[in-house]
Tab-separated table of C-alpha atoms in Angstrom:
chain	number	residue	atom	x	y	z
A	1	UNK	CA	-16.618	-23.332	1.494
A	2	UNK	CA	-16.243	-24.517	5.086
A	3	UNK	CA	-16.981	-28.069	3.927
A	4	UNK	CA	-14.318	-27.862	1.211
A	5	UNK	CA	-11.736	-26.738	3.757
A	6	UNK	CA	-12.630	-29.521	6.157
A	7	UNK	CA	-12.494	-32.157	3.401
A	8	UNK	CA	-9.066	-31.028	2.196
A	9	UNK	CA	-7.544	-30.945	5.647
A	10	UNK	CA	-9.012	-34.270	6.700
A	11	UNK	CA	-7.642	-35.793	3.514
A	12	UNK	CA	-4.215	-34.471	4.442
A	13	UNK	CA	-4.565	-36.040	7.879
A	14	UNK	CA	-5.224	-39.402	6.257
A	15	UNK	CA	-2.102	-38.998	4.132
A	16	UNK	CA	-0.152	-37.981	7.196
A	17	UNK	CA	-1.049	-41.232	8.950
A	18	UNK	CA	-0.116	-43.477	6.026
A	19	UNK	CA	3.551	-44.346	6.382
A	20	UNK	CA	3.845	-45.525	2.769
A	21	UNK	CA	2.870	-42.049	1.549
A	22	UNK	CA	5.222	-40.188	3.876
A	23	UNK	CA	7.794	-39.316	1.198
A	24	UNK	CA	5.076	-37.874	-1.054
A	25	UNK	CA	3.500	-35.926	1.772
A	26	UNK	CA	5.075	-32.534	0.975
A	27	UNK	CA	4.246	-32.753	-2.745
A	28	UNK	CA	0.650	-33.839	-2.141
A	29	UNK	CA	0.153	-31.115	0.451
A	30	UNK	CA	1.515	-28.566	-2.001
A	31	UNK	CA	-0.956	-29.576	-4.694
A	32	UNK	CA	-3.880	-29.560	-2.265
A	33	UNK	CA	-2.943	-26.203	-0.784
A	34	UNK	CA	-2.498	-24.631	-4.213
A	35	UNK	CA	-5.897	-25.918	-5.356
A	36	UNK	CA	-7.579	-24.746	-2.165
A	37	UNK	CA	-5.977	-21.287	-2.273
A	38	UNK	CA	-7.048	-20.737	-5.895
A	39	UNK	CA	-10.605	-21.703	-4.992
A	40	UNK	CA	-10.594	-19.325	-2.036
A	41	UNK	CA	-9.265	-16.472	-4.190
A	42	UNK	CA	-11.641	-17.064	-7.090
A	43	UNK	CA	-14.196	-14.427	-6.102
A	44	UNK	CA	-14.970	-11.954	-3.337
A	45	UNK	CA	-17.512	-14.220	-1.601
A	46	UNK	CA	-15.074	-17.118	-1.381
A	47	UNK	CA	-12.304	-14.791	-0.253
A	48	UNK	CA	-14.354	-13.278	2.582
A	49	UNK	CA	-15.422	-16.691	3.790
A	50	UNK	CA	-11.837	-17.875	3.652
A	51	UNK	CA	-10.605	-14.967	5.741
A	52	UNK	CA	-13.400	-15.577	8.255
A	53	UNK	CA	-12.149	-19.133	8.682
A	54	UNK	CA	-8.449	-18.259	8.677
A	55	UNK	CA	-8.754	-15.323	11.063
A	56	UNK	CA	-10.655	-17.352	13.655
A	57	UNK	CA	-8.796	-17.445	16.999
A	58	UNK	CA	-8.978	-21.220	16.723
A	59	UNK	CA	-7.893	-21.146	13.092
A	60	UNK	CA	-4.934	-23.472	13.564
A	61	UNK	CA	-7.421	-26.342	13.918
A	62	UNK	CA	-9.732	-25.255	11.075
A	63	UNK	CA	-12.476	-26.759	13.272
A	64	UNK	CA	-11.509	-30.144	11.840
A	65	UNK	CA	-8.711	-31.258	14.148
A	66	UNK	CA	-9.754	-34.023	16.581
A	67	UNK	CA	-9.492	-33.214	20.294
A	68	UNK	CA	-7.126	-36.135	20.803
A	69	UNK	CA	-4.763	-35.093	18.000
A	70	UNK	CA	-1.117	-35.674	18.895
A	71	UNK	CA	1.703	-33.137	18.634
A	72	UNK	CA	2.748	-34.415	15.203
A	73	UNK	CA	-0.742	-33.959	13.806
A	74	UNK	CA	-1.037	-30.458	15.243
A	75	UNK	CA	2.348	-29.562	13.753
A	76	UNK	CA	1.122	-30.847	10.382
A	77	UNK	CA	-1.937	-28.623	10.575
A	78	UNK	CA	0.154	-25.606	11.462
A	79	UNK	CA	2.355	-26.275	8.433
A	80	UNK	CA	-0.698	-26.528	6.188
A	81	UNK	CA	-2.152	-23.411	7.723
A	82	UNK	CA	0.963	-21.399	6.820
A	83	UNK	CA	1.124	-22.952	3.352
A	84	UNK	CA	-2.509	-22.185	2.518
A	85	UNK	CA	-2.241	-18.585	3.709
A	86	UNK	CA	1.000	-18.104	1.765
A	87	UNK	CA	-0.479	-19.498	-1.436
A	88	UNK	CA	-3.697	-17.566	-0.939
A	89	UNK	CA	-1.489	-14.461	-0.895
A	90	UNK	CA	0.080	-15.553	-4.175
A	91	UNK	CA	-3.293	-16.408	-5.742
A	92	UNK	CA	-4.964	-13.067	-4.985
A	93	UNK	CA	-1.799	-11.177	-5.918
A	94	UNK	CA	-1.787	-12.794	-9.352
A	95	UNK	CA	-5.250	-11.400	-10.136
A	96	UNK	CA	-5.482	-8.143	-12.047
A	97	UNK	CA	-7.813	-6.716	-9.379
A	98	UNK	CA	-6.234	-8.535	-6.441
A	99	UNK	CA	-4.248	-5.688	-4.841
A	100	UNK	CA	-6.919	-4.924	-2.245
A	101	UNK	CA	-7.280	-8.578	-1.273
A	102	UNK	CA	-3.491	-8.968	-1.152
A	103	UNK	CA	-3.306	-6.093	1.343
A	104	UNK	CA	-5.856	-7.877	3.559
A	105	UNK	CA	-3.823	-11.089	3.464
A	106	UNK	CA	-0.593	-9.177	4.122
A	107	UNK	CA	-2.042	-7.749	7.321
A	108	UNK	CA	-2.999	-11.243	8.386
A	109	UNK	CA	0.448	-12.614	7.463
A	110	UNK	CA	2.089	-10.099	9.781
A	111	UNK	CA	-0.103	-11.373	12.631
A	112	UNK	CA	0.946	-14.946	11.835
A	113	UNK	CA	4.631	-13.999	11.782
A	114	UNK	CA	4.220	-12.350	15.175
A	115	UNK	CA	2.573	-15.493	16.546
A	116	UNK	CA	5.282	-17.746	15.121
A	117	UNK	CA	7.969	-15.474	16.544
A	118	UNK	CA	6.367	-15.656	19.992
A	119	UNK	CA	6.235	-19.441	19.740
A	120	UNK	CA	9.812	-19.702	18.507
A	121	UNK	CA	8.555	-21.626	15.485
A	122	UNK	CA	11.342	-21.145	12.948
A	123	UNK	CA	10.223	-24.100	10.824
A	124	UNK	CA	6.871	-22.576	9.935
A	125	UNK	CA	8.393	-19.132	9.525
A	126	UNK	CA	10.470	-20.736	6.755
A	127	UNK	CA	7.402	-22.333	5.191
A	128	UNK	CA	5.467	-19.069	5.282
A	129	UNK	CA	8.290	-16.975	3.841
A	130	UNK	CA	8.987	-19.471	1.075
A	131	UNK	CA	5.361	-19.260	-0.004
A	132	UNK	CA	5.002	-15.484	0.180
A	133	UNK	CA	8.191	-14.740	-1.762
A	134	UNK	CA	6.408	-15.798	-4.977
A	135	UNK	CA	4.396	-12.594	-5.019
A	136	UNK	CA	5.995	-9.147	-4.960
A	137	UNK	CA	5.246	-7.823	-1.461
A	138	UNK	CA	4.441	-4.299	-0.416
A	139	UNK	CA	7.116	-2.248	1.325
A	140	UNK	CA	5.226	-2.545	4.613
A	141	UNK	CA	5.128	-6.327	4.445
A	142	UNK	CA	8.748	-6.661	3.263
A	143	UNK	CA	9.827	-4.453	6.181
A	144	UNK	CA	7.823	-6.542	8.656
A	145	UNK	CA	9.285	-9.792	7.325
A	146	UNK	CA	12.854	-8.579	7.672
A	147	UNK	CA	12.208	-7.199	11.160
A	148	UNK	CA	10.641	-10.427	12.386
A	149	UNK	CA	13.380	-12.617	10.925
A	150	UNK	CA	16.174	-10.485	12.351
A	151	UNK	CA	14.418	-10.411	15.731
A	152	UNK	CA	14.038	-14.165	15.635
A	153	UNK	CA	17.627	-15.042	14.748
A	154	UNK	CA	18.780	-12.764	17.575
A	155	UNK	CA	16.402	-14.238	20.166
A	156	UNK	CA	17.592	-15.944	23.333
A	157	UNK	CA	15.249	-18.883	22.736
A	158	UNK	CA	17.117	-19.782	19.570
A	159	UNK	CA	20.274	-20.665	21.487
A	160	UNK	CA	18.382	-23.242	23.539
A	161	UNK	CA	16.882	-25.068	20.570
A	162	UNK	CA	17.929	-28.555	19.586
A	163	UNK	CA	20.103	-29.306	16.580
A	164	UNK	CA	17.214	-29.943	14.186
A	165	UNK	CA	15.530	-26.631	15.027
A	166	UNK	CA	18.842	-24.799	14.680
A	167	UNK	CA	19.363	-26.332	11.226
A	168	UNK	CA	15.910	-25.177	10.098
A	169	UNK	CA	16.538	-21.704	11.460
A	170	UNK	CA	19.668	-21.372	9.342
A	171	UNK	CA	17.516	-21.320	6.218
A	172	UNK	CA	15.879	-18.123	7.475
A	173	UNK	CA	19.122	-16.286	6.802
A	174	UNK	CA	19.244	-16.625	2.997
A	175	UNK	CA	15.456	-16.232	2.808
A	176	UNK	CA	15.544	-12.949	4.708
A	177	UNK	CA	18.583	-11.485	2.995
A	178	UNK	CA	18.109	-13.004	-0.437
A	179	UNK	CA	14.497	-11.853	-0.720
A	180	UNK	CA	13.499	-9.258	1.870
A	181	UNK	CA	16.369	-6.818	1.634
A	182	UNK	CA	16.747	-6.589	-2.153
A	183	UNK	CA	12.978	-6.205	-2.509
A	184	UNK	CA	12.871	-3.560	0.178
A	185	UNK	CA	15.913	-1.836	-1.292
A	186	UNK	CA	14.285	-1.575	-4.707
A	187	UNK	CA	11.129	-0.064	-3.258
A	188	UNK	CA	13.099	2.394	-1.134
A	189	UNK	CA	15.117	3.396	-4.184
A	190	UNK	CA	11.897	4.022	-6.118
A	191	UNK	CA	10.436	6.013	-3.227
A	192	UNK	CA	13.495	8.188	-2.774
A	193	UNK	CA	13.583	9.056	-6.476
A	194	UNK	CA	10.065	10.451	-6.415
A	195	UNK	CA	9.890	14.221	-6.890
A	196	UNK	CA	7.245	14.724	-4.205
A	197	UNK	CA	9.348	13.188	-1.410
A	198	UNK	CA	11.231	15.663	0.769
A	199	UNK	CA	15.022	15.313	0.846
A	200	UNK	CA	15.026	14.889	4.640
A	201	UNK	CA	12.575	11.987	4.317
A	202	UNK	CA	14.650	10.402	1.549
A	203	UNK	CA	17.750	10.632	3.722
A	204	UNK	CA	16.007	9.137	6.749
A	205	UNK	CA	14.628	6.212	4.719
A	206	UNK	CA	17.985	5.446	3.121
A	207	UNK	CA	19.876	5.735	6.407
A	208	UNK	CA	17.394	3.433	8.196
A	209	UNK	CA	17.648	0.828	5.443
A	210	UNK	CA	21.450	0.862	5.290
A	211	UNK	CA	21.720	0.716	9.083
A	212	UNK	CA	19.381	-2.277	9.224
A	213	UNK	CA	21.303	-3.952	6.422
A	214	UNK	CA	24.650	-3.368	8.116
A	215	UNK	CA	23.413	-4.506	11.535
A	216	UNK	CA	22.090	-7.767	10.149
A	217	UNK	CA	25.175	-8.522	8.035
A	218	UNK	CA	27.395	-7.753	11.016
A	219	UNK	CA	25.338	-10.030	13.249
A	220	UNK	CA	25.478	-12.894	10.772
A	221	UNK	CA	29.213	-12.653	10.262
A	222	UNK	CA	30.226	-12.221	13.913
A	223	UNK	CA	27.671	-14.391	15.725
A	224	UNK	CA	27.217	-17.334	13.376
A	225	UNK	CA	29.207	-20.485	14.004
A	226	UNK	CA	31.594	-21.876	11.420
A	227	UNK	CA	28.936	-24.256	10.065
A	228	UNK	CA	26.826	-21.292	9.026
A	229	UNK	CA	29.299	-19.667	6.659
A	230	UNK	CA	27.705	-21.525	3.746
A	231	UNK	CA	24.391	-19.865	4.582
A	232	UNK	CA	26.017	-16.450	4.544
A	233	UNK	CA	27.318	-17.309	1.080
A	234	UNK	CA	23.792	-18.328	0.017
A	235	UNK	CA	22.443	-15.051	1.347
A	236	UNK	CA	24.983	-13.034	-0.611
A	237	UNK	CA	24.281	-15.030	-3.758
A	238	UNK	CA	20.573	-14.398	-3.279
A	239	UNK	CA	21.244	-10.674	-3.126
A	240	UNK	CA	23.561	-10.781	-6.118
A	241	UNK	CA	21.034	-12.608	-8.299
A	242	UNK	CA	18.361	-10.015	-7.629
A	243	UNK	CA	17.656	-7.904	-10.711
A	244	UNK	CA	17.787	-4.694	-8.694
A	245	UNK	CA	21.085	-2.866	-9.118
A	246	UNK	CA	22.618	-2.421	-5.672
A	247	UNK	CA	23.992	0.950	-4.697
A	248	UNK	CA	27.640	1.654	-3.889
A	249	UNK	CA	27.010	1.827	-0.136
A	250	UNK	CA	25.241	-1.536	-0.151
A	251	UNK	CA	28.098	-3.143	-2.094
A	252	UNK	CA	30.562	-1.782	0.451
A	253	UNK	CA	28.499	-3.248	3.284
A	254	UNK	CA	28.417	-6.637	1.582
A	255	UNK	CA	32.167	-6.547	0.945
A	256	UNK	CA	32.748	-5.687	4.588
A	257	UNK	CA	30.544	-8.594	5.618
A	258	UNK	CA	32.464	-10.966	3.337
A	259	UNK	CA	35.772	-9.789	4.822
A	260	UNK	CA	34.440	-10.289	8.344
A	261	UNK	CA	33.188	-13.792	7.620
A	262	UNK	CA	36.429	-14.821	5.885
A	263	UNK	CA	38.518	-13.386	8.681
A	264	UNK	CA	36.361	-15.162	11.269
A	265	UNK	CA	36.747	-18.419	9.345
A	266	UNK	CA	40.519	-18.029	9.159
A	267	UNK	CA	40.682	-17.199	12.872
A	268	UNK	CA	38.544	-20.205	13.724
A	269	UNK	CA	40.817	-22.488	11.729
A	270	UNK	CA	43.869	-20.892	13.284
A	271	UNK	CA	42.612	-21.563	16.797
A	272	UNK	CA	42.750	-25.265	16.022
A	273	UNK	CA	46.373	-25.158	14.898
A	274	UNK	CA	49.442	-23.070	15.205
A	275	UNK	CA	48.878	-19.333	15.779
A	276	UNK	CA	51.517	-18.444	13.174
A	277	UNK	CA	49.742	-20.490	10.516
A	278	UNK	CA	46.485	-18.766	11.432
A	279	UNK	CA	48.090	-15.372	10.873
A	280	UNK	CA	49.355	-16.398	7.434
A	281	UNK	CA	45.917	-17.770	6.517
A	282	UNK	CA	44.253	-14.492	7.509
A	283	UNK	CA	46.724	-12.417	5.478
A	284	UNK	CA	46.297	-14.703	2.481
A	285	UNK	CA	42.507	-14.472	2.739
A	286	UNK	CA	42.586	-10.681	2.924
A	287	UNK	CA	44.898	-10.523	-0.108
A	288	UNK	CA	42.704	-12.844	-2.159
A	289	UNK	CA	39.634	-10.821	-1.239
A	290	UNK	CA	41.314	-7.588	-2.416
A	291	UNK	CA	42.211	-9.229	-5.753
A	292	UNK	CA	38.633	-10.419	-6.294
A	293	UNK	CA	36.937	-7.166	-5.293
A	294	UNK	CA	36.279	-5.993	-8.856
A	295	UNK	CA	35.048	-9.462	-9.845
A	296	UNK	CA	32.630	-9.487	-6.917
A	297	UNK	CA	31.264	-6.093	-7.926
A	298	UNK	CA	30.811	-7.244	-11.531
A	299	UNK	CA	28.853	-10.266	-10.341
A	300	UNK	CA	26.592	-8.035	-8.309
């Protein structure tokens, strides 16, 4: 098992260093990681060995990374590390008896998210979340994902990042809102409908969820720059496409967020021109939003 891991990752290193294969790098890595994760999840022995390797404090090197590896090579390994763990989560989750193993991987994924948050590594947070969204997460893991993403996009370090890092971070927004919140909402809805749950607990769960939802939507629509409005749209579309039927309060929160973002956009445009024209643009936007309210609800 250890040998298989070393072989796969050394092969990826070779690909990484071949300029002619650069454009195929992501696809080849995906195939290799999928194959490796399925092998690791095949039986309990393989799975335990895999977790022993992955959970090693020096796991980011997989004991195969040369001491003189440059920053690019180390970044490549970190990417692969997140991809393999994410696909291992998917592989064990797809098994009929994989719930127990999935819980083990989920616990480990939370540790990785915490490490990536501490390092300010938004790129690999995106990789990890893209991989894990393929398998229906537990409420605990969905909650952790949303908390980490929200914490990250609100961090001071983010404001000091270069343009490329900021661009990558923007994709966290639709990932977090388009996947984490609808999934969490559905599970909370199921939990609050259960007969054995006290009404006070149901109320507390619902209130906490709606407050978190509102806080994040408010943050996105008031703190994001003009260039990020498209990502807010993607986030809303991700929520709308989710099969779970959103509640009335959630729809109201989304509508409020849309109004805020449109108003902010109109204000931003107005600042560049005449203040009177900005006022007319804001009124027009508000009017159009009122007219399309029922259509927006139908789409949801």
